[in-house]
JSON list of C-alpha atoms in Angstrom, two decimals:
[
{"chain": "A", "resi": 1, "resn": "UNK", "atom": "CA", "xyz": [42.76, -89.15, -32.38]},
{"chain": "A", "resi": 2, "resn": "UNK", "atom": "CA", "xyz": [39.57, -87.88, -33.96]},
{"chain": "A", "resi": 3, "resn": "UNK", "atom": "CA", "xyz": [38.57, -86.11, -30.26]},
{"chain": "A", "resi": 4, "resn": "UNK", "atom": "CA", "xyz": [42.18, -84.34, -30.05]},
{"chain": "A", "resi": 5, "resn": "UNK", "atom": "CA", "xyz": [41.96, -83.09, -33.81]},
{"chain": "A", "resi": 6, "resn": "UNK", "atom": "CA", "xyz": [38.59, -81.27, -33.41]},
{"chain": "A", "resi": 7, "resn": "UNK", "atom": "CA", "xyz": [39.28, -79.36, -30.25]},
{"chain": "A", "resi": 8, "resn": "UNK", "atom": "CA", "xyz": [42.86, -78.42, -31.35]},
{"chain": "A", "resi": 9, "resn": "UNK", "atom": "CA", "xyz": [40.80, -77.18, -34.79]},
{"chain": "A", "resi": 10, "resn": "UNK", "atom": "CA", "xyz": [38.41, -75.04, -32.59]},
{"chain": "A", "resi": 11, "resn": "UNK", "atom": "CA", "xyz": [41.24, -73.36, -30.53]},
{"chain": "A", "resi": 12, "resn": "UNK", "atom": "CA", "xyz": [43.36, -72.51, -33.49]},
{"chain": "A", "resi": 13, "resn": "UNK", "atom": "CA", "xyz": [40.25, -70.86, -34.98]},
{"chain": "A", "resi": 14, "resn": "UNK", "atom": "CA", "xyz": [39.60, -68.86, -32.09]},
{"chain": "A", "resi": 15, "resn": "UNK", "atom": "CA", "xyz": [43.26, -67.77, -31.27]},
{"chain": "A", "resi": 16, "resn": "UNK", "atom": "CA", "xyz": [43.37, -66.58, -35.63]},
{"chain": "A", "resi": 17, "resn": "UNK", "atom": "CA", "xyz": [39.95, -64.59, -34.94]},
{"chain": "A", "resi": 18, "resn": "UNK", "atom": "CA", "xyz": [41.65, -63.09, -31.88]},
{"chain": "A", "resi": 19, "resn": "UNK", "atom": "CA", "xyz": [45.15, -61.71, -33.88]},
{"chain": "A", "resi": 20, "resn": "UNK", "atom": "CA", "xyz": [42.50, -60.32, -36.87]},
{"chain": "A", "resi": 21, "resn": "UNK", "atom": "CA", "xyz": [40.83, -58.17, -34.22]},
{"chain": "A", "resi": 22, "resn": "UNK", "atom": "CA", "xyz": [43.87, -57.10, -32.56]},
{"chain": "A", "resi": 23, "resn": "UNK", "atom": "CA", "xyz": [45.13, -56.20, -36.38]},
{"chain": "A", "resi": 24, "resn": "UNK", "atom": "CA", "xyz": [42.19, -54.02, -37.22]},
{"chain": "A", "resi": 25, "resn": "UNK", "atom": "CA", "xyz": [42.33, -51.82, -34.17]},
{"chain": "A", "resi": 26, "resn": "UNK", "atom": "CA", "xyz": [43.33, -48.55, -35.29]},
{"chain": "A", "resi": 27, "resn": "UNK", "atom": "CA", "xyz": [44.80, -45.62, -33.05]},
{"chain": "A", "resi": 28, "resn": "UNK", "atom": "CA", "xyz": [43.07, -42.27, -32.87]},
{"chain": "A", "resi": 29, "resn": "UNK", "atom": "CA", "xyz": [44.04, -40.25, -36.09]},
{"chain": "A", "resi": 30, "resn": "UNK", "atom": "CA", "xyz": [43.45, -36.83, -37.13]},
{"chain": "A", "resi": 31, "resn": "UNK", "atom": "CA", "xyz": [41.17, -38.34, -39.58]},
{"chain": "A", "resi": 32, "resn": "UNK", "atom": "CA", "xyz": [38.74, -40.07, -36.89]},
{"chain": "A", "resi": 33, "resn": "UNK", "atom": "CA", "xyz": [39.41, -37.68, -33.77]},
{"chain": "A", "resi": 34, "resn": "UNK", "atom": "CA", "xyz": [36.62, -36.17, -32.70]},
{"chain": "A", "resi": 35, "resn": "UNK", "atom": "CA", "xyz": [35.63, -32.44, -34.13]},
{"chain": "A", "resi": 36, "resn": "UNK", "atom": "CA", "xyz": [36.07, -29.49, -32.13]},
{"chain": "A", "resi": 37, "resn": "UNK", "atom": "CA", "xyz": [34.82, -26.20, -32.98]},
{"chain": "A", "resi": 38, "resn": "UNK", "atom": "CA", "xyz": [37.23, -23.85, -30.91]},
{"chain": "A", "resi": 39, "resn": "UNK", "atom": "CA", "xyz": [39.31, -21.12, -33.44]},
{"chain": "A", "resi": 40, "resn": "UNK", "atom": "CA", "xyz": [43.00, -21.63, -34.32]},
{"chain": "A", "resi": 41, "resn": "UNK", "atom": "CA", "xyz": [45.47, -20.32, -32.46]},
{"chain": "A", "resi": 42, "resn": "UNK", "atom": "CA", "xyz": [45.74, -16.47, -32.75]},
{"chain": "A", "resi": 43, "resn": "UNK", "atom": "CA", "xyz": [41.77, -16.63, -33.99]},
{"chain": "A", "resi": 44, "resn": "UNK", "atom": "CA", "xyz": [41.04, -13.78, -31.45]},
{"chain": "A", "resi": 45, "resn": "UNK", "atom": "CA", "xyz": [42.98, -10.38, -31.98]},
{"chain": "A", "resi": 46, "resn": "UNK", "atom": "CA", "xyz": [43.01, -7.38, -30.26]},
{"chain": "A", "resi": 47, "resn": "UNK", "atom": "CA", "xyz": [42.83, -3.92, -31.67]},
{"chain": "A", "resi": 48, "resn": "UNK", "atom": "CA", "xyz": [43.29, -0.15, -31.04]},
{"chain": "A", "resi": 49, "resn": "UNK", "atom": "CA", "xyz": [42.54, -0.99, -26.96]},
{"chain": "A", "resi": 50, "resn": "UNK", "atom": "CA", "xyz": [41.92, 2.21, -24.32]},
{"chain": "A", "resi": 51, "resn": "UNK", "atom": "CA", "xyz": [40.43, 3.17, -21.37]},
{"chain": "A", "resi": 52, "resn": "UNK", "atom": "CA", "xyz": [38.80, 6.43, -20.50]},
{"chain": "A", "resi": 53, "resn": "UNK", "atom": "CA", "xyz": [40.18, 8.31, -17.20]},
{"chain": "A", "resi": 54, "resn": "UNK", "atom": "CA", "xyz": [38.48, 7.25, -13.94]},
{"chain": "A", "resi": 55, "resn": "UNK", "atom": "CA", "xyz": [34.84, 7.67, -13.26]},
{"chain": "A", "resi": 56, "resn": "UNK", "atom": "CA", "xyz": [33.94, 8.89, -9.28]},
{"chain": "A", "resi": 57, "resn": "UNK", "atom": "CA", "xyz": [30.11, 7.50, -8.43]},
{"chain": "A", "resi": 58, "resn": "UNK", "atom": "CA", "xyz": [28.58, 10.54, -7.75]},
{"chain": "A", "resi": 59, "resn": "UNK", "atom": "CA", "xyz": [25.02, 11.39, -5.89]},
{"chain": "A", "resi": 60, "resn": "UNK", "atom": "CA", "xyz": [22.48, 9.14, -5.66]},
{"chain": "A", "resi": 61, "resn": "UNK", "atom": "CA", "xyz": [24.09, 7.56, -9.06]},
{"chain": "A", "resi": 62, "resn": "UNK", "atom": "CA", "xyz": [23.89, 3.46, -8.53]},
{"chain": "A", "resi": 63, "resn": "UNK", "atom": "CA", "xyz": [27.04, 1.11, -8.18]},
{"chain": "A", "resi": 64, "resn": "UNK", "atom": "CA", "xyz": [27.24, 0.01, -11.84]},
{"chain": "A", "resi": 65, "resn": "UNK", "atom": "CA", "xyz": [27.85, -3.21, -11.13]},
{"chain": "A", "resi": 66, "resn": "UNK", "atom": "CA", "xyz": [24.15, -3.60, -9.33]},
{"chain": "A", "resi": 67, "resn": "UNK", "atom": "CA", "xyz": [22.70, -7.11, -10.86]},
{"chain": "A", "resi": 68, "resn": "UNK", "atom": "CA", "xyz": [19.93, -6.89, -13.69]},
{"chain": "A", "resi": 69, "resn": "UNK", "atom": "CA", "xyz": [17.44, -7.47, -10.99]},
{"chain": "A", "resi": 70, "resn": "UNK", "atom": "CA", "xyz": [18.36, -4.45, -8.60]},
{"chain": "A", "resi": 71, "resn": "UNK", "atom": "CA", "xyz": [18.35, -1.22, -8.55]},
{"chain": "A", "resi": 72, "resn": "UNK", "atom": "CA", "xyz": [19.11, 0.24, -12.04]},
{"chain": "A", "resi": 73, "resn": "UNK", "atom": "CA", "xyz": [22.48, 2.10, -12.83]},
{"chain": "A", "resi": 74, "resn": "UNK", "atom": "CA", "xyz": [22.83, 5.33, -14.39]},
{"chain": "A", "resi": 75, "resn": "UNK", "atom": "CA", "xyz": [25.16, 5.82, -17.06]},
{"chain": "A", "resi": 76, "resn": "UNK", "atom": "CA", "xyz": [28.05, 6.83, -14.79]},
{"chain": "A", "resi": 77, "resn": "UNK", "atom": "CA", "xyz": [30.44, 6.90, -17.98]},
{"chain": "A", "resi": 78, "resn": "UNK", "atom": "CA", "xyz": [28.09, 8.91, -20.26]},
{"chain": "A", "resi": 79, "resn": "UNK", "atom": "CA", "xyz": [28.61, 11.66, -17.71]},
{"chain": "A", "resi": 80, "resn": "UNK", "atom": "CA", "xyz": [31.72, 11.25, -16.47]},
{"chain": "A", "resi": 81, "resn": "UNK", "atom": "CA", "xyz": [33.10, 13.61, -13.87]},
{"chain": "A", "resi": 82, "resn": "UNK", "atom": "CA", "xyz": [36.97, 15.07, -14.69]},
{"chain": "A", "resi": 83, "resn": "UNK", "atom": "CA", "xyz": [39.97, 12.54, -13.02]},
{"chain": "A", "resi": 84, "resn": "UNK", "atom": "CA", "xyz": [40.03, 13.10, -9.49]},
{"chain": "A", "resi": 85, "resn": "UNK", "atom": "CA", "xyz": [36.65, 14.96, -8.68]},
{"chain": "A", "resi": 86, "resn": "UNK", "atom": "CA", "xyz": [35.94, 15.33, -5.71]},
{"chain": "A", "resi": 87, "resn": "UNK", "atom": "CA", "xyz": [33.90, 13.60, -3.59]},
{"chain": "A", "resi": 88, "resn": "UNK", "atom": "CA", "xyz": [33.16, 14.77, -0.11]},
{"chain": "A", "resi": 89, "resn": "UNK", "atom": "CA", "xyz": [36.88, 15.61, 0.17]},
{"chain": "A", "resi": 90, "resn": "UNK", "atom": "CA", "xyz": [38.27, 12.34, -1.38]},
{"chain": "A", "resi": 91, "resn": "UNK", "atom": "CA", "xyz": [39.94, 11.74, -5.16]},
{"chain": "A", "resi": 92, "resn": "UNK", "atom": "CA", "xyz": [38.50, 9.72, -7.21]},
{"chain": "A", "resi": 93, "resn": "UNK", "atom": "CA", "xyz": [41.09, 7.08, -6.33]},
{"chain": "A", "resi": 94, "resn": "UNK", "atom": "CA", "xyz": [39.59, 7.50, -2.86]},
{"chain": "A", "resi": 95, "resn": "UNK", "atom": "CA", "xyz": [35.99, 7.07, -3.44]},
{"chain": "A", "resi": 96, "resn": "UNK", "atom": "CA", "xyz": [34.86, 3.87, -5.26]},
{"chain": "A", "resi": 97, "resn": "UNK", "atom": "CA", "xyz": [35.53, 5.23, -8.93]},
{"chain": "A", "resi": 98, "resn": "UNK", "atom": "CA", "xyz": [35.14, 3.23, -11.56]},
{"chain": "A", "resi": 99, "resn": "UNK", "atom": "CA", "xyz": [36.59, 2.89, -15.41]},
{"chain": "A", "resi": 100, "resn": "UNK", "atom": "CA", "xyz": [36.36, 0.94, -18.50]},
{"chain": "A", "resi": 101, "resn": "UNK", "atom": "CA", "xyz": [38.35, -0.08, -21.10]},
{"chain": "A", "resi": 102, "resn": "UNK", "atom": "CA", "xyz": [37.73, -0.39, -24.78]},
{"chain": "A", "resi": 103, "resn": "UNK", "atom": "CA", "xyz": [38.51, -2.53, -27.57]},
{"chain": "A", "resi": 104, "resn": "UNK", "atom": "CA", "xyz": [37.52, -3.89, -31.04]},
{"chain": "A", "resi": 105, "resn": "UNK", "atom": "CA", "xyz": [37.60, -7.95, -31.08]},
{"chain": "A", "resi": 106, "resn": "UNK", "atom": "CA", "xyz": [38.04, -9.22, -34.57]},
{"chain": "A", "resi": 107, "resn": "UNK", "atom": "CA", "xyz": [37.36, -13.16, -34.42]},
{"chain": "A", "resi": 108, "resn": "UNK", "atom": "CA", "xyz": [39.42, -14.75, -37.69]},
{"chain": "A", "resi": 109, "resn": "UNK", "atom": "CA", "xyz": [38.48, -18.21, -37.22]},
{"chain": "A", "resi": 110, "resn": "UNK", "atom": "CA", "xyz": [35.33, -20.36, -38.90]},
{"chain": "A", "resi": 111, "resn": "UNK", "atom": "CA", "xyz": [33.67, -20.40, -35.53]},
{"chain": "A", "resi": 112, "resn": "UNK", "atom": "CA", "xyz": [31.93, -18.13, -33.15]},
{"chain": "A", "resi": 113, "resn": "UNK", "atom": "CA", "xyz": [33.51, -17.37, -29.78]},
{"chain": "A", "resi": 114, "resn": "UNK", "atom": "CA", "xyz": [32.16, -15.40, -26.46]},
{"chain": "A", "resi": 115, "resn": "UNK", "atom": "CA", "xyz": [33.84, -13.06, -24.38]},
{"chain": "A", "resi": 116, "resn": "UNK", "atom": "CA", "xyz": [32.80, -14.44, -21.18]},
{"chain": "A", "resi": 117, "resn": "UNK", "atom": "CA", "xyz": [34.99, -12.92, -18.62]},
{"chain": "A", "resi": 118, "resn": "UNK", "atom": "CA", "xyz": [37.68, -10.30, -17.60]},
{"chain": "A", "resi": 119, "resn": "UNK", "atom": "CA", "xyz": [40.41, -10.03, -15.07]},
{"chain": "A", "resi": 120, "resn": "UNK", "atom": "CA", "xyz": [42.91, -8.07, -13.68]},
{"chain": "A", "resi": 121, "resn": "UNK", "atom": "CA", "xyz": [44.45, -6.38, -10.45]},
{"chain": "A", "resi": 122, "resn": "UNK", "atom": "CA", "xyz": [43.80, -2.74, -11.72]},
{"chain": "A", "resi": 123, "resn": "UNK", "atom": "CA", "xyz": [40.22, -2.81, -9.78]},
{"chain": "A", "resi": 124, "resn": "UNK", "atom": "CA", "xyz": [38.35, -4.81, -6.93]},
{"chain": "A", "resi": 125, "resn": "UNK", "atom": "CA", "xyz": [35.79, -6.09, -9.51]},
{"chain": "A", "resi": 126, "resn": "UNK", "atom": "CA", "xyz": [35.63, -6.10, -13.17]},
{"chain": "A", "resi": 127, "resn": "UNK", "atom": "CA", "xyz": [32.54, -7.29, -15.13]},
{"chain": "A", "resi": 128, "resn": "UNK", "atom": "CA", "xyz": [31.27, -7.09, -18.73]},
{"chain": "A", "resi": 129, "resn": "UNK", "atom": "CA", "xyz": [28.70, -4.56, -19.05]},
{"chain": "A", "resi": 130, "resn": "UNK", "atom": "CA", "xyz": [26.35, -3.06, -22.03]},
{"chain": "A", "resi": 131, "resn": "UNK", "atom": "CA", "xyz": [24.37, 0.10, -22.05]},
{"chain": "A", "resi": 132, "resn": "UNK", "atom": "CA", "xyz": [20.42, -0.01, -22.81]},
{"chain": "A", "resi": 133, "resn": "UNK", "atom": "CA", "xyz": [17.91, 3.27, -22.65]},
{"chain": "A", "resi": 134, "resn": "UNK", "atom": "CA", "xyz": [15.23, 2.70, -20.40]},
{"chain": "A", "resi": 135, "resn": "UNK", "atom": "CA", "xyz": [12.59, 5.50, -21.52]},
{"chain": "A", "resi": 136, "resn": "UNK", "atom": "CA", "xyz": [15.19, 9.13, -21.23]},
{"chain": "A", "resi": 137, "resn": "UNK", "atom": "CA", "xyz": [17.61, 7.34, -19.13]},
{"chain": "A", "resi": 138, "resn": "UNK", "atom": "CA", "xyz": [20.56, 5.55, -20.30]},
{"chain": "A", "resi": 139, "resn": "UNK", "atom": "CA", "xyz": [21.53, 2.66, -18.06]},
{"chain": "A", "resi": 140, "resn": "UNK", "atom": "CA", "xyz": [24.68, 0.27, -17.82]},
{"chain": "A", "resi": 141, "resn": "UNK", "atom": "CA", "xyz": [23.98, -3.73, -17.46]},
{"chain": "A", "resi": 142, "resn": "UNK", "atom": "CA", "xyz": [25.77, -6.19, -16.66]},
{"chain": "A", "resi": 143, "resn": "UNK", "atom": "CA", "xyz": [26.10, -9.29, -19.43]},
{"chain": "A", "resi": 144, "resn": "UNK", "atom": "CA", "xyz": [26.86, -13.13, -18.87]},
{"chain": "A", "resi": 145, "resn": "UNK", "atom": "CA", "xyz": [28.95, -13.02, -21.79]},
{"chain": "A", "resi": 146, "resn": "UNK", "atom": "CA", "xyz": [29.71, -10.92, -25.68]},
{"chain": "A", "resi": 147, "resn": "UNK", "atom": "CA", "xyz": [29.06, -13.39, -28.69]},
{"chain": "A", "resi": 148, "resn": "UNK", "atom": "CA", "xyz": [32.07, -12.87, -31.78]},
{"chain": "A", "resi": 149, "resn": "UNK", "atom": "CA", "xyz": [30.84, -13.99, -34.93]},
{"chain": "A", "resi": 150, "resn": "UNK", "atom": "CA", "xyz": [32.68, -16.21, -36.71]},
{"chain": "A", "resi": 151, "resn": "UNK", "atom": "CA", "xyz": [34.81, -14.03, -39.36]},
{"chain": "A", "resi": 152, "resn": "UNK", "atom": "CA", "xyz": [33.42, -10.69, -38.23]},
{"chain": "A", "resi": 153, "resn": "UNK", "atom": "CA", "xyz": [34.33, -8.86, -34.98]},
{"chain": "A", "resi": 154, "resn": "UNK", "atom": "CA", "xyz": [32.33, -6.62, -31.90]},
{"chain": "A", "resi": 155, "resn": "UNK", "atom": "CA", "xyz": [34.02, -3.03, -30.82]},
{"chain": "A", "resi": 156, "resn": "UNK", "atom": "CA", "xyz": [33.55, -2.50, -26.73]},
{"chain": "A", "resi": 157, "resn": "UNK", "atom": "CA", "xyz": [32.81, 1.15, -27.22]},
{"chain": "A", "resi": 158, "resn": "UNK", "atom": "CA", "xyz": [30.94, 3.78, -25.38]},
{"chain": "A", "resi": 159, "resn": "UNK", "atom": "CA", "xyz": [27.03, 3.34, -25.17]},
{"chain": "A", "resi": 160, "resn": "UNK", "atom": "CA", "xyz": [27.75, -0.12, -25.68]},
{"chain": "A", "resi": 161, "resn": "UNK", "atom": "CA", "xyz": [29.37, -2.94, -24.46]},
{"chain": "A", "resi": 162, "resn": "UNK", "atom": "CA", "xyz": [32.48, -2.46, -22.30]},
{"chain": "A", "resi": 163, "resn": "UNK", "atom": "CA", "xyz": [34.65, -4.21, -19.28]},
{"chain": "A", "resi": 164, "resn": "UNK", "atom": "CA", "xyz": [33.65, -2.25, -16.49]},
{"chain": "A", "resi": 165, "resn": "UNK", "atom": "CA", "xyz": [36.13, -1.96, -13.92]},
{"chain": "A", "resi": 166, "resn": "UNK", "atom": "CA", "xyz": [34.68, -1.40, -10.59]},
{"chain": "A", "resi": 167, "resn": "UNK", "atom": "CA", "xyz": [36.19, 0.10, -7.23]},
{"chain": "A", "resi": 168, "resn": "UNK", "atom": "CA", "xyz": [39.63, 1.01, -9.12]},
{"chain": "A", "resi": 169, "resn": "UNK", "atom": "CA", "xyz": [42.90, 0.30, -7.43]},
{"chain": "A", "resi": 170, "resn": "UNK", "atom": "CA", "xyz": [44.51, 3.51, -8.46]},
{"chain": "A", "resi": 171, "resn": "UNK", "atom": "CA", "xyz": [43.71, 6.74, -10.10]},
{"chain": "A", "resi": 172, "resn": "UNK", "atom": "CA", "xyz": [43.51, 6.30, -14.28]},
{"chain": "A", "resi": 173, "resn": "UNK", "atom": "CA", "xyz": [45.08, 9.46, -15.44]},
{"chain": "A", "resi": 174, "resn": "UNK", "atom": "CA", "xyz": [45.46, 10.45, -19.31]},
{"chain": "A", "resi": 175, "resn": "UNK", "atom": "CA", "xyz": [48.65, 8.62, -20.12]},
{"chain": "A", "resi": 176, "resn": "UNK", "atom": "CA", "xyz": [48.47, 5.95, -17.57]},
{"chain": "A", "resi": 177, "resn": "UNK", "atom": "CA", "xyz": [47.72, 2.63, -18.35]},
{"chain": "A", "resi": 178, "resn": "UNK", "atom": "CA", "xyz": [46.49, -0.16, -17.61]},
{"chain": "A", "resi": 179, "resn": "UNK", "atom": "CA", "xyz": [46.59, -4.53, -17.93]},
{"chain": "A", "resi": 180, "resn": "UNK", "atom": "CA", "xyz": [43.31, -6.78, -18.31]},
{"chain": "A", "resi": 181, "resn": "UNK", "atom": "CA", "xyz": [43.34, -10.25, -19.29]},
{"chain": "A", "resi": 182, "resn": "UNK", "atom": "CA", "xyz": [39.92, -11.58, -21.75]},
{"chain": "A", "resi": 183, "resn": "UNK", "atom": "CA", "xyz": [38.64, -14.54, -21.50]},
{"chain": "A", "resi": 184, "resn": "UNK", "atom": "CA", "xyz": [37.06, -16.15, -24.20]},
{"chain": "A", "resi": 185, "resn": "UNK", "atom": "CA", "xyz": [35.28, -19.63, -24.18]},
{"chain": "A", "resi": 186, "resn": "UNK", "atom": "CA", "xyz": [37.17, -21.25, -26.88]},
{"chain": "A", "resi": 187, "resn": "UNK", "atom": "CA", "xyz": [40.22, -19.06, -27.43]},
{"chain": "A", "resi": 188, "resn": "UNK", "atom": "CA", "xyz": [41.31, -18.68, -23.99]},
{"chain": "A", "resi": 189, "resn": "UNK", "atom": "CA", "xyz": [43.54, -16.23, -22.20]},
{"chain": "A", "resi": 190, "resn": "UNK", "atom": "CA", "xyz": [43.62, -12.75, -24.45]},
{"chain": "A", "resi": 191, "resn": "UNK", "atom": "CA", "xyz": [46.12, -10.15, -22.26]},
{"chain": "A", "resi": 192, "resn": "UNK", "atom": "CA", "xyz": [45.05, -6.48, -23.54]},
{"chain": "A", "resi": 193, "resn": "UNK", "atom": "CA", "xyz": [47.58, -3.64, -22.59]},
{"chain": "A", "resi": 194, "resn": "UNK", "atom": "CA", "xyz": [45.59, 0.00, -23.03]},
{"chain": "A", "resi": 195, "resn": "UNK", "atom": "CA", "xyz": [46.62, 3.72, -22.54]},
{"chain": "A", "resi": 196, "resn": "UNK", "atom": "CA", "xyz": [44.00, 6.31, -20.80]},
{"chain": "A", "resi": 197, "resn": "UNK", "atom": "CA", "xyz": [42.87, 8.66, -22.94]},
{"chain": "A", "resi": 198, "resn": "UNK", "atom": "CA", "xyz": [39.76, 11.23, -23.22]},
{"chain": "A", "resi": 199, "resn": "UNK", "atom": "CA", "xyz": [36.76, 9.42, -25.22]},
{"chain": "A", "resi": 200, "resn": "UNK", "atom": "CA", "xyz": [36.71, 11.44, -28.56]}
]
């Protein structure tokens, strides 16, 4: 009797110990999830967006979208030829011309975000860019990304950074317009509708 009793003892202990585990697990809660740091929806906004007229590459002027290691870019923007120059017989359209939108990014949310990307069908490349002076000469760069402070915002501007759009699609006349999408590393997908119009 005294051989049954004990065993029976130990398995009843063991099969209580087993239901208070299974009673303390606890299910993910917003209390315990892990942290993230990307903003609130509607952290990123968008203001007063435009785009200048298209750009033709002129002379021996560099493709501006020539890597940080090769041959250094002029300024094509900075001295930007009227919409649908020339070029040995061809309109801008025709010839590899280029254009850039611009944009202030206001960043509403408690933590920093980065423009790292931007897309659209308006040109056959488009790449984030920022202007530097190299001695007299102003020259456009390419960046891996544009850093938005945490309650504080950037403006993509002339002589500074910008979305280059490279090889355009179609002419960019004053009144056109034109569709990118941003991409930002914690906010996402950012569409940006802007209207040509001369830099002031």
């Amino acid at each position: 009797m005294r051989s049954i009793f004990i065993p029976a003892l130990i398995a009843g202990a063991l099969l209580l110990g087993a239901c208070g585990q299974a009673g303390t697990a606890q299910a993910p809660t917003a209390a315990n999830a892990p942290a993230t740091n990307a903003p609130a929806a509607g952290a990123i906004q968008i203001s007063d967006p435009w785009a200048r007229p298209a750009i033709a590459m002129m002379g021996d002027e560099q493709p501006a979208g020539a890597s940080m290691g090769e041959a250094k870019p002029t300024d094509a923007m900075a001295a930007a030829q009227p919409t649908g120059a020339a070029v040995g017989g061809e309109s801008a359209a025709m010839s590899g011309a280029n254009g850039a939108p611009y944009l202030t990014i206001t960043n509403t949310g408690d933590a920093a975000d980065r423009l790292i990307k931007a897309t659209g069908d308006i040109a056959k490349s488009i790449e984030l860019h920022t202007v530097i002076k190299n001695g007299d000469v102003m020259e456009m760069r390419p960046v891996e990304a544009i850093e938005v402070p945490a309650k504080g915002s950037v403006k993509l501007m002339p002589g500074s950074f910008h979305v280059m759009l490279i090889g355009l699609n179609r002419d960019l006349k004053v009144g056109d317009s034109l569709d990118v999408t941003l991409q930002f590393e914690k906010a996402g997908a950012v569409p940006v509708h802007a209207t040509v119009r001369q830099p002031e």
